[in-house]
Every structure is written in structure tokens, then in C-alpha cells.
PDB file of C-alpha atoms in Angstrom:
ATOM      1  CA  MET A 789      41.188 -31.878-164.707  1.00 39.00           C
ATOM      2  CA  SER A 790      40.986 -31.156-168.412  1.00 42.00           C
ATOM      3  CA  VAL A 791      41.568 -27.572-169.394  1.00 46.00           C
ATOM      4  CA  SER A 792      39.625 -26.109-172.284  1.00 60.00           C
ATOM      5  CA  LYS A 793      41.708 -24.044-174.659  1.00 76.00           C
ATOM      6  CA  GLN A 794      41.760 -20.409-173.526  1.00 88.00           C
ATOM      7  CA  LEU A 795      43.113 -17.611-175.665  1.00 92.00           C
ATOM      8  CA  CYS A 796      45.313 -14.806-174.345  1.00 93.00           C
ATOM      9  CA  GLY A 797      43.145 -11.780-173.487  1.00 93.00           C
ATOM     10  CA  PRO A 798      45.571  -8.969-174.431  1.00 93.00           C
ATOM     11  CA  CYS A 799      46.523 -10.699-177.731  1.00 93.00           C
ATOM     12  CA  LEU A 800      42.863 -11.327-178.548  1.00 91.00           C
ATOM     13  CA  GLN A 801      42.174  -7.576-178.222  1.00 92.00           C
ATOM     14  CA  GLU A 802      44.673  -7.112-181.055  1.00 92.00           C
ATOM     15  CA  THR A 803      42.952  -9.923-183.025  1.00 91.00           C
ATOM     16  CA  ILE A 804      45.866 -12.305-182.497  1.00 92.00           C
ATOM     17  CA  GLU A 805      44.877 -15.788-181.377  1.00 92.00           C
ATOM     18  CA  THR A 806      47.521 -17.052-178.937  1.00 92.00           C
ATOM     19  CA  ASP A 807      47.013 -19.871-176.437  1.00 93.00           C
ATOM     20  CA  GLY A 808      47.010 -18.769-172.824  1.00 92.00           C
ATOM     21  CA  VAL A 809      49.390 -20.449-170.363  1.00 93.00           C
ATOM     22  CA  SER A 810      48.747 -18.372-167.226  1.00 93.00           C
ATOM     23  CA  TYR A 811      45.803 -16.602-165.665  1.00 93.00           C
ATOM     24  CA  CYS A 812      45.789 -13.233-163.895  1.00 91.00           C
ATOM     25  CA  THR A 813      43.297 -13.394-161.036  1.00 85.00           C
ATOM     26  CA  VAL A 814      43.144  -9.584-160.809  1.00 88.00           C
ATOM     27  CA  CYS A 815      42.564  -8.888-164.523  1.00 90.00           C
ATOM     28  CA  GLU A 816      40.551 -12.112-164.780  1.00 87.00           C
ATOM     29  CA  GLU A 817      42.016 -13.132-168.135  1.00 92.00           C
ATOM     30  CA  PRO A 818      44.365 -15.747-169.600  1.00 94.00           C
ATOM     31  CA  LEU A 819      47.848 -14.676-170.677  1.00 95.00           C
ATOM     32  CA  CYS A 820      50.248 -16.159-173.239  1.00 94.00           C
ATOM     33  CA  GLU A 821      53.935 -16.571-172.364  1.00 94.00           C
ATOM     34  CA  LYS A 822      54.893 -13.153-173.814  1.00 94.00           C
ATOM     35  CA  CYS A 823      52.043 -11.270-172.110  1.00 94.00           C
ATOM     36  CA  LYS A 824      52.835 -13.071-168.849  1.00 93.00           C
ATOM     37  CA  LEU A 825      56.388 -11.683-169.013  1.00 93.00           C
ATOM     38  CA  ASP A 826      55.089  -8.205-169.924  1.00 90.00           C
ATOM     39  CA  HIS A 827      52.629  -8.410-167.039  1.00 89.00           C
ATOM     40  CA  GLY A 828      55.492  -8.944-164.605  1.00 85.00           C
ATOM     41  CA  ARG A 829      57.532  -6.060-166.010  1.00 88.00           C
ATOM     42  CA  ARG A 830      54.935  -3.307-165.768  1.00 88.00           C
ATOM     43  CA  LYS A 831      54.925  -1.434-162.475  1.00 87.00           C
ATOM     44  CA  VAL A 832      51.126  -1.260-162.257  1.00 89.00           C
ATOM     45  CA  LEU A 833      50.673  -4.988-162.973  1.00 89.00           C
ATOM     46  CA  LYS A 834      53.733  -6.310-161.139  1.00 86.00           C
ATOM     47  CA  HIS A 835      51.826  -7.296-157.988  1.00 89.00           C
ATOM     48  CA  HIS A 836      48.974  -9.096-159.749  1.00 91.00           C
ATOM     49  CA  LYS A 837      48.555 -12.748-158.812  1.00 90.00           C
ATOM     50  CA  LEU A 838      49.258 -15.123-161.691  1.00 92.00           C
ATOM     51  CA  CYS A 839      48.546 -18.840-161.694  1.00 91.00           C
ATOM     52  CA  ASP A 840      48.896 -21.671-164.167  1.00 91.00           C
ATOM     53  CA  LEU A 841      45.770 -22.264-166.255  1.00 88.00           C
ATOM     54  CA  THR A 842      45.778 -25.916-165.155  1.00 85.00           C
ATOM     55  CA  ASP A 843      45.491 -24.773-161.502  1.00 85.00           C
ATOM     56  CA  LEU A 844      42.465 -22.615-162.219  1.00 84.00           C
ATOM     57  CA  PRO A 845      39.286 -23.815-160.490  1.00 81.00           C
ATOM     58  CA  PRO A 846      36.170 -24.362-162.619  1.00 83.00           C
ATOM     59  CA  LYS A 847      34.068 -21.286-163.440  1.00 81.00           C
ATOM     60  CA  GLU A 848      31.246 -22.457-161.141  1.00 88.00           C
ATOM     61  CA  ILE A 849      33.598 -22.466-158.145  1.00 87.00           C
ATOM     62  CA  ASN A 850      34.986 -19.039-159.077  1.00 81.00           C
ATOM     63  CA  ASP A 851      31.455 -17.664-159.318  1.00 85.00           C
ATOM     64  CA  LEU A 852      30.570 -19.192-155.939  1.00 88.00           C
ATOM     65  CA  LEU A 853      33.653 -17.648-154.300  1.00 84.00           C
ATOM     66  CA  LYS A 854      32.824 -14.247-155.772  1.00 84.00           C
ATOM     67  CA  SER A 855      29.273 -14.459-154.481  1.00 86.00           C
ATOM     68  CA  LEU A 856      30.526 -15.372-150.998  1.00 85.00           C
ATOM     69  CA  LEU A 857      32.888 -12.377-150.995  1.00 89.00           C
ATOM     70  CA  ALA A 858      30.323  -9.909-152.339  1.00 91.00           C
ATOM     71  CA  CYS A 859      28.744  -7.454-149.937  1.00 92.00           C
ATOM     72  CA  PRO A 860      25.015  -8.199-149.559  1.00 87.00           C
ATOM     73  CA  ASN A 861      24.213  -4.455-149.638  1.00 90.00           C
ATOM     74  CA  HIS A 862      26.678  -3.350-152.336  1.00 91.00           C
ATOM     75  CA  GLU A 863      27.068  -6.082-154.968  1.00 84.00           C
ATOM     76  CA  LYS A 864      30.147  -4.517-156.595  1.00 88.00           C
ATOM     77  CA  GLU A 865      32.020  -4.297-153.268  1.00 92.00           C
ATOM     78  CA  GLU A 866      33.941  -7.103-151.526  1.00 91.00           C
ATOM     79  CA  VAL A 867      33.547  -7.765-147.826  1.00 93.00           C
ATOM     80  CA  VAL A 868      36.610  -6.547-145.941  1.00 93.00           C
ATOM     81  CA  TYR A 869      35.521  -6.360-142.307  1.00 94.00           C
ATOM     82  CA  LEU A 870      33.846  -8.472-139.654  1.00 93.00           C
ATOM     83  CA  CYS A 871      31.663  -6.646-137.171  1.00 94.00           C
ATOM     84  CA  LYS A 872      31.782  -8.828-134.083  1.00 93.00           C
ATOM     85  CA  ASP A 873      29.040  -6.770-132.412  1.00 94.00           C
ATOM     86  CA  HIS A 874      26.532  -7.753-135.113  1.00 94.00           C
ATOM     87  CA  ASP A 875      28.311 -10.937-136.296  1.00 92.00           C
ATOM     88  CA  VAL A 876      28.261  -9.848-139.955  1.00 92.00           C
ATOM     89  CA  THR A 877      30.818  -9.243-142.678  1.00 92.00           C
ATOM     90  CA  CYS A 878      30.752  -5.896-144.444  1.00 93.00           C
ATOM     91  CA  CYS A 879      32.431  -3.793-147.113  1.00 94.00           C
ATOM     92  CA  ASN A 880      34.092  -0.400-146.631  1.00 94.00           C
ATOM     93  CA  LYS A 881      30.845   1.452-147.348  1.00 95.00           C
ATOM     94  CA  CYS A 882      28.839  -0.587-144.821  1.00 93.00           C
ATOM     95  CA  ALA A 883      31.571  -0.273-142.205  1.00 93.00           C
ATOM     96  CA  MET A 884      31.487   3.513-142.467  1.00 93.00           C
ATOM     97  CA  ALA A 885      27.709   3.850-142.672  1.00 94.00           C
ATOM     98  CA  ASP A 886      26.405   1.122-140.367  1.00 94.00           C
ATOM     99  CA  HIS A 887      29.236  -0.028-138.086  1.00 94.00           C
ATOM    100  CA  ARG A 888      31.372   3.017-137.299  1.00 90.00           C
ATOM    101  CA  LYS A 889      30.095   3.112-133.708  1.00 94.00           C
ATOM    102  CA  CYS A 890      30.515  -0.632-133.106  1.00 95.00           C
ATOM    103  CA  GLU A 891      33.108  -1.752-130.553  1.00 94.00           C
ATOM    104  CA  GLU A 892      34.714  -4.583-132.527  1.00 93.00           C
ATOM    105  CA  VAL A 893      35.068  -4.150-136.279  1.00 94.00           C
ATOM    106  CA  LYS A 894      38.114  -6.050-137.527  1.00 94.00           C
ATOM    107  CA  GLN A 895      39.675  -6.474-140.939  1.00 93.00           C
ATOM    108  CA  LEU A 896      39.280 -10.013-142.260  1.00 90.00           C
ATOM    109  CA  SER A 897      42.966 -10.047-143.274  1.00 88.00           C
ATOM    110  CA  ASP A 898      43.984  -9.309-139.656  1.00 89.00           C
ATOM    111  CA  ILE A 899      41.735 -12.094-138.379  1.00 86.00           C
ATOM    112  CA  LEU A 900      43.240 -14.496-140.917  1.00 82.00           C
ATOM    113  CA  HIS A 901      46.775 -13.441-139.903  1.00 80.00           C
ATOM    114  CA  ASP A 902      45.956 -14.068-136.219  1.00 79.00           C
ATOM    115  CA  ILE A 903      44.565 -17.510-137.067  1.00 79.00           C
ATOM    116  CA  LYS A 904      47.726 -18.363-139.028  1.00 73.00           C
ATOM    117  CA  MET A 905      49.884 -17.252-136.087  1.00 71.00           C
ATOM    118  CA  ASP A 906      47.836 -19.411-133.700  1.00 71.00           C
ATOM    119  CA  CYS A 907      48.183 -22.359-136.064  1.00 72.00           C
ATOM    120  CA  SER A 908      51.966 -21.992-136.342  1.00 72.00           C
ATOM    121  CA  GLY A 909      52.221 -22.192-132.540  1.00 74.00           C
ATOM    122  CA  LEU A 910      49.930 -25.196-132.587  1.00 75.00           C
ATOM    123  CA  LYS A 911      52.145 -26.938-135.139  1.00 78.00           C
ATOM    124  CA  SER A 912      55.202 -26.641-132.908  1.00 81.00           C
ATOM    125  CA  VAL A 913      53.257 -27.942-129.891  1.00 80.00           C
ATOM    126  CA  LEU A 914      51.991 -30.898-131.928  1.00 83.00           C
ATOM    127  CA  ARG A 915      55.526 -31.681-133.168  1.00 87.00           C
ATOM    128  CA  GLU A 916      56.809 -31.654-129.613  1.00 87.00           C
ATOM    129  CA  MET A 917      53.964 -33.938-128.509  1.00 87.00           C
ATOM    130  CA  GLN A 918      54.729 -36.306-131.377  1.00 90.00           C
ATOM    131  CA  GLN A 919      58.390 -36.476-130.374  1.00 90.00           C
ATOM    132  CA  ASN A 920      57.419 -37.140-126.747  1.00 88.00           C
ATOM    133  CA  CYS A 921      55.036 -39.907-127.827  1.00 88.00           C
ATOM    134  CA  GLU A 922      57.695 -41.500-130.000  1.00 88.00           C
ATOM    135  CA  SER A 923      60.190 -41.492-127.146  1.00 87.00           C
ATOM    136  CA  LEU A 924      57.532 -42.990-124.843  1.00 84.00           C
ATOM    137  CA  LEU A 925      56.920 -45.754-127.350  1.00 85.00           C
ATOM    138  CA  GLU A 926      60.656 -46.503-127.471  1.00 85.00           C
ATOM    139  CA  HIS A 927      60.808 -46.961-123.702  1.00 81.00           C
TER     140      HIS A 927
END
């Protein structure tokens, strides 16, 4: 994938044109090597997710992902919960207003964690099955 030249956001604010090498997914701006290091040193920014500019998906895909994560009722909010009673995703505001009496409202991050745990168990079972099949083939 060819990467168009992107200038460092913080440097550009100071009217300095420096090529970006990384991208902060939280700040949504490219960073030069110096600003990338500064980003990692500041307490407030330390936990921001940085990626290489070459690994950045095209803008259309980013926009699609944002639209999928946006709450249908509150466009500036991200969906955080899944209400299993109504089979809908919702943001914090919707969860409090519309789903506080529902039986099963779960955080999406917890659901994802459970799926990952299930998959790790599945991997070990599949490895064991593969080893058994290989030993069967030998005999």
C-alpha cells in the first residue's frame, strides 16, 4: 500500500513541516520521530495507541469503522454495551436511559474477553487433536 506523505500534527501547529512516521489513533494525527518520543513521555499521552503510518488503514475504512462504533441515538458517543434483552448495542447514555432495567446488559470489552478465553481453550484442544491425528497417521 502506498502511503501519501503526512505531516506531523503537533509540528504543523507550530508551522514546522516535518514528515510523520507514526500515527496516534487517540489524537488522530501523524507524529514525527521527536513528537512520537514526546508523546510516550507525557503522563497524559503515555497510554495512547501509536502505529506506523504504513500500517494505517485507508481513510474510507477508518470512517466505516467509526460509523459502526457510533451510537445510533448519540452520534458523538461510542457503543460500549450490548443489551441482550433487546439485541442492540448502546452507549453509556442509552444504557442509563433505556436499558437500566434490562436483565442482561454487558460491556462489549467483557464479551470480547470471554470470546478470547474460549478461543484460547479451543486452540489447545485443536493442537491436541492434531497431535493425536499425526500419531494415528504414523501407526
